[in-house]
Amino acid sequence: MSEAKHTPAELGRIDLRPPRSDRRPALPEFRKGTYCYSALAKNQRYLGLPSRGEWQPHQEQWPLPDNWQRIILDGMADRLKRFRSLAVFMDICVRCGACADKCHFFIGSGDPKNMPVKRAELLRSVYRRYFTTAGRVLGGVAGARDLTPEVIKEWFYYFYQCTECRRCSVFCPYGIDTAEITMIGRELLNLLGLGINWITEPAANCFRTGNHLGLEPHTFRDNIDFAVDELHDITGIKVETPINKKGAEVLFIIPSADIFGTPHYFTFLGYLCLLHEIGLDFTFSAFASEGGNFGLFHSHEMIKRLNAKIYAEARRLGVKFIIGAECGHMWRVLHQYMDTLNGPADFLEVPRSPVTGTVFDHARSTRMIHLAEFAADLIHHGKLKLDPARNDKWVVTYHDSCNTARAMGILEEPRAILRAVCNHFHEMPENTIREQTFCCGSGSGLGTEENLEMRLRGGLPRASAVRYVKERHGVNLLACMCAIDKATLPTLLDFWVGGVEVAGVHELLGNALVMQGEKARTVNLRNEPLVAEEG
């Protein structure tokens, strides 16, 4: 393994020209910085998954079981039968190339197999060989190829260079969702026990303690108590943070990084400000202390298993409905998979704001709404006293997190909040936001240090748009609504842009919120002076 050169000058030299000859280059090199480490055996066993022992993708020999081909082909047959979309996507692509330059990994790497159409062909070619008459008879002439160990390695390399962001699907004239193909590719690899640890370990932790980080219930309580004390120092107000309170009106679900990571923690303080100020009757759950669902990056079965805990707790605690905080994949799971996998939550009520009376009828099935929807509604009805000057040290732009934007359609609510709480807000270029938003380059379980070069390459398009508004408008803060974004965008922006920090939307709302009984505010939720120092 050779060491990757992590400098902007090195990674910025990208050749986007198509190869002159062989359309199927040699097997990719598993070079440090371009792949994720394999799942630890202990985490595989904890989840009841096949374990291949301790191995790494750069090794020449992979620990495949003797019947590995049959496992893959039977798995494909099963999924072609169960998922009509997969069968359709395998057959209807005409390779028009509309998606080719839409993937951030292709833009950042120049690797043709990171074109969504070519990445899908990695699976489609095997499908043709074993599941179509033309492929069985004509073989390579029909675009078919045999299933070999080299193909399995190629799947692993490229299906873990896709963040399932679905930007390519926006531009496909046939509506092919390449993220669904990536999901099936990963699911098939996991049948062989060939997963990555940054997906398997958070999933295992969720089963063990209820959250990705493996925080025990008492640690969850301690972290929240620490936040309460710090918020008291900043505002002079002691907020209530009930946990496992039966009969509360609302179950409030957060990504666990909000009580542990930076800058997530400042967003958590913003949540507490808002929930206290409106007097919401809510509770946390120590069991469902995680909104995120890494099952989305593993398999449909894992999606179902992880999503179930939220609704099990809602039923146990007897709440009326659920509010979820700033998380990405939690929302794609809820709005695209839950009804099929877990069923409608008809034991809860359709969410209705106890402050404004607004009924969120679009959540009639999930009985769960995003905090940004709830907060934007409060602002729309004039229920919050806001002082946007408290955020005057920031010149803000907004990153549409892929799953809340493309998957859920939350586009205007965060913008309504930001315009109400900030005096200086500027959009990035139109073709990089809303439905066409560029990904952070680190989603779907790829936000690891060992994978840093590909993260930086994949994040180049988003960073370029941030650099544009920094140079044009002096932007120094990127707001977003996803825990993975908050964890990975700081590294990305430091590398490609510099001088731009990352924050959650509700951190800025918490800064601007004028709370009844608060002391004179001199610092923001980061404990920094409210006004930027001169010079």
PDB file of C-alpha atoms in Angstrom, residues 36 163 196 198 294 440-452 455 484 487-488:
ATOM      1  CA  CYS A  36     -12.660   1.451   4.002  1.00  0.00           C
ATOM      2  CA  THR A 163     -22.691   7.673  -0.921  1.00  0.00           C
ATOM      3  CA  ILE A 196     -17.003  -2.398   6.246  1.00  0.00           C
ATOM      4  CA  TRP A 198     -17.739   1.925   9.832  1.00  0.00           C
ATOM      5  CA  PHE A 294     -26.855   2.739   9.367  1.00  0.00           C
ATOM      6  CA  CYS A 440     -20.551  15.902   1.420  1.00  0.00           C
ATOM      7  CA  GLY A 441     -18.682  12.956  -0.109  1.00  0.00           C
ATOM      8  CA  SER A 442     -18.614  11.008   3.156  1.00  0.00           C
ATOM      9  CA  GLY A 443     -22.142   9.690   3.638  1.00  0.00           C
ATOM     10  CA  SER A 444     -23.464   6.106   3.651  1.00  0.00           C
ATOM     11  CA  GLY A 445     -20.832   4.971   6.130  1.00  0.00           C
ATOM     12  CA  LEU A 446     -17.787   6.261   4.234  1.00  0.00           C
ATOM     13  CA  GLY A 447     -16.786   8.988   6.709  1.00  0.00           C
ATOM     14  CA  THR A 448     -13.677   7.192   7.935  1.00  0.00           C
ATOM     15  CA  GLU A 449     -10.092   8.358   8.292  1.00  0.00           C
ATOM     16  CA  GLU A 450      -8.712   5.419   6.310  1.00  0.00           C
ATOM     17  CA  ASN A 451     -10.899   6.502   3.384  1.00  0.00           C
ATOM     18  CA  LEU A 452      -9.780  10.131   3.526  1.00  0.00           C
ATOM     19  CA  ARG A 455     -13.755  11.561   0.936  1.00  0.00           C
ATOM     20  CA  ILE A 484     -22.637  13.037   9.023  1.00  0.00           C
ATOM     21  CA  ALA A 487     -18.758  15.339  11.272  1.00  0.00           C
ATOM     22  CA  THR A 488     -17.113  15.381   7.846  1.00  0.00           C
TER      23      THR A 488
END
